[in-house]
Short mmCIF file of the C-alpha atoms (twelve columns), coordinates in Angstrom:
data_MODEL
# 
_entry.id   MODEL 
# 
loop_
_atom_site.group_PDB 
_atom_site.id 
_atom_site.type_symbol 
_atom_site.label_atom_id 
_atom_site.label_alt_id 
_atom_site.label_comp_id 
_atom_site.label_asym_id 
_atom_site.label_seq_id 
_atom_site.Cartn_x 
_atom_site.Cartn_y 
_atom_site.Cartn_z 
_atom_site.pdbx_PDB_model_num 
ATOM 1  C CA . MET A 1  -38.148 -57.925 -27.542 1 
ATOM 2  C CA . PRO A 2  -36.793 -54.348 -27.464 1 
ATOM 3  C CA . ASN A 3  -36.982 -52.437 -24.223 1 
ATOM 4  C CA . ALA A 4  -35.594 -49.154 -22.908 1 
ATOM 5  C CA . ARG A 5  -32.296 -50.687 -21.776 1 
ATOM 6  C CA . SER A 6  -31.624 -52.541 -25.047 1 
ATOM 7  C CA . LEU A 7  -32.444 -49.405 -27.058 1 
ATOM 8  C CA . ARG A 8  -30.074 -47.320 -24.918 1 
ATOM 9  C CA . ASP A 9  -27.309 -49.919 -25.260 1 
ATOM 10 C CA . ALA A 10 -27.742 -50.055 -29.036 1 
ATOM 11 C CA . LEU A 11 -27.645 -46.252 -29.361 1 
ATOM 12 C CA . GLU A 12 -24.588 -45.994 -27.132 1 
ATOM 13 C CA . GLY A 13 -22.852 -48.473 -29.422 1 
ATOM 14 C CA . LEU A 14 -23.196 -46.073 -32.377 1 
ATOM 15 C CA . ARG A 15 -20.739 -43.455 -31.002 1 
ATOM 16 C CA . ARG A 16 -20.389 -41.524 -34.283 1 
ATOM 17 C CA . PHE A 17 -22.491 -42.421 -37.307 1 
ATOM 18 C CA . ASP A 18 -22.479 -40.549 -40.631 1 
ATOM 19 C CA . LEU A 19 -25.931 -40.153 -42.183 1 
ATOM 20 C CA . SER A 20 -24.700 -38.846 -45.559 1 
ATOM 21 C CA . GLY A 21 -23.058 -35.767 -44.092 1 
ATOM 22 C CA . LEU A 22 -25.294 -35.459 -41.048 1 
ATOM 23 C CA . GLY A 23 -23.353 -36.759 -38.063 1 
ATOM 24 C CA . LEU A 24 -25.231 -38.691 -35.402 1 
ATOM 25 C CA . GLY A 25 -23.432 -39.002 -32.093 1 
ATOM 26 C CA . TYR A 26 -24.600 -40.974 -29.088 1 
ATOM 27 C CA . GLY A 27 -22.721 -42.496 -26.202 1 
ATOM 28 C CA . ALA A 28 -22.693 -42.936 -22.452 1 
ATOM 29 C CA . ASP A 29 -21.124 -39.478 -22.034 1 
ATOM 30 C CA . ASP A 30 -23.083 -37.682 -24.810 1 
ATOM 31 C CA . ARG A 31 -26.765 -38.348 -25.384 1 
ATOM 32 C CA . SER A 32 -27.472 -35.329 -27.560 1 
ATOM 33 C CA . GLY A 33 -27.961 -37.310 -30.781 1 
ATOM 34 C CA . LEU A 34 -27.896 -34.675 -33.523 1 
ATOM 35 C CA . ASP A 35 -26.585 -31.120 -33.341 1 
ATOM 36 C CA . PHE A 36 -29.178 -30.144 -35.930 1 
ATOM 37 C CA . ALA A 37 -32.925 -29.604 -35.919 1 
ATOM 38 C CA . ASP A 38 -35.323 -28.903 -38.759 1 
ATOM 39 C CA . LEU A 39 -39.024 -28.306 -39.104 1 
ATOM 40 C CA . ALA A 40 -41.064 -30.050 -41.770 1 
ATOM 41 C CA . VAL A 41 -44.556 -28.875 -42.624 1 
ATOM 42 C CA . ILE A 42 -46.854 -31.394 -44.270 1 
ATOM 43 C CA . GLY A 43 -50.039 -30.177 -45.937 1 
ATOM 44 C CA . SER A 44 -53.446 -31.793 -45.720 1 
ATOM 45 C CA . ASP A 45 -52.686 -33.483 -49.063 1 
ATOM 46 C CA . GLY A 46 -49.691 -35.275 -47.454 1 
ATOM 47 C CA . ARG A 47 -47.052 -33.288 -49.384 1 
ATOM 48 C CA . PHE A 48 -44.152 -31.416 -47.840 1 
ATOM 49 C CA . ARG A 49 -44.685 -27.652 -47.818 1 
ATOM 50 C CA . ARG A 50 -41.286 -26.726 -46.432 1 
# 
């Protein structure tokens, strides 16, 4: 069963992972994840507005 420690260990094992041009980085010395943030707005009909 997943727990906080096993999740952390799995993420730290990624180091650098390419998500089709979006680089995910996670390790014992860098827990920032992505260097990118975006905002998605979803309307009441469930469709993306932005």
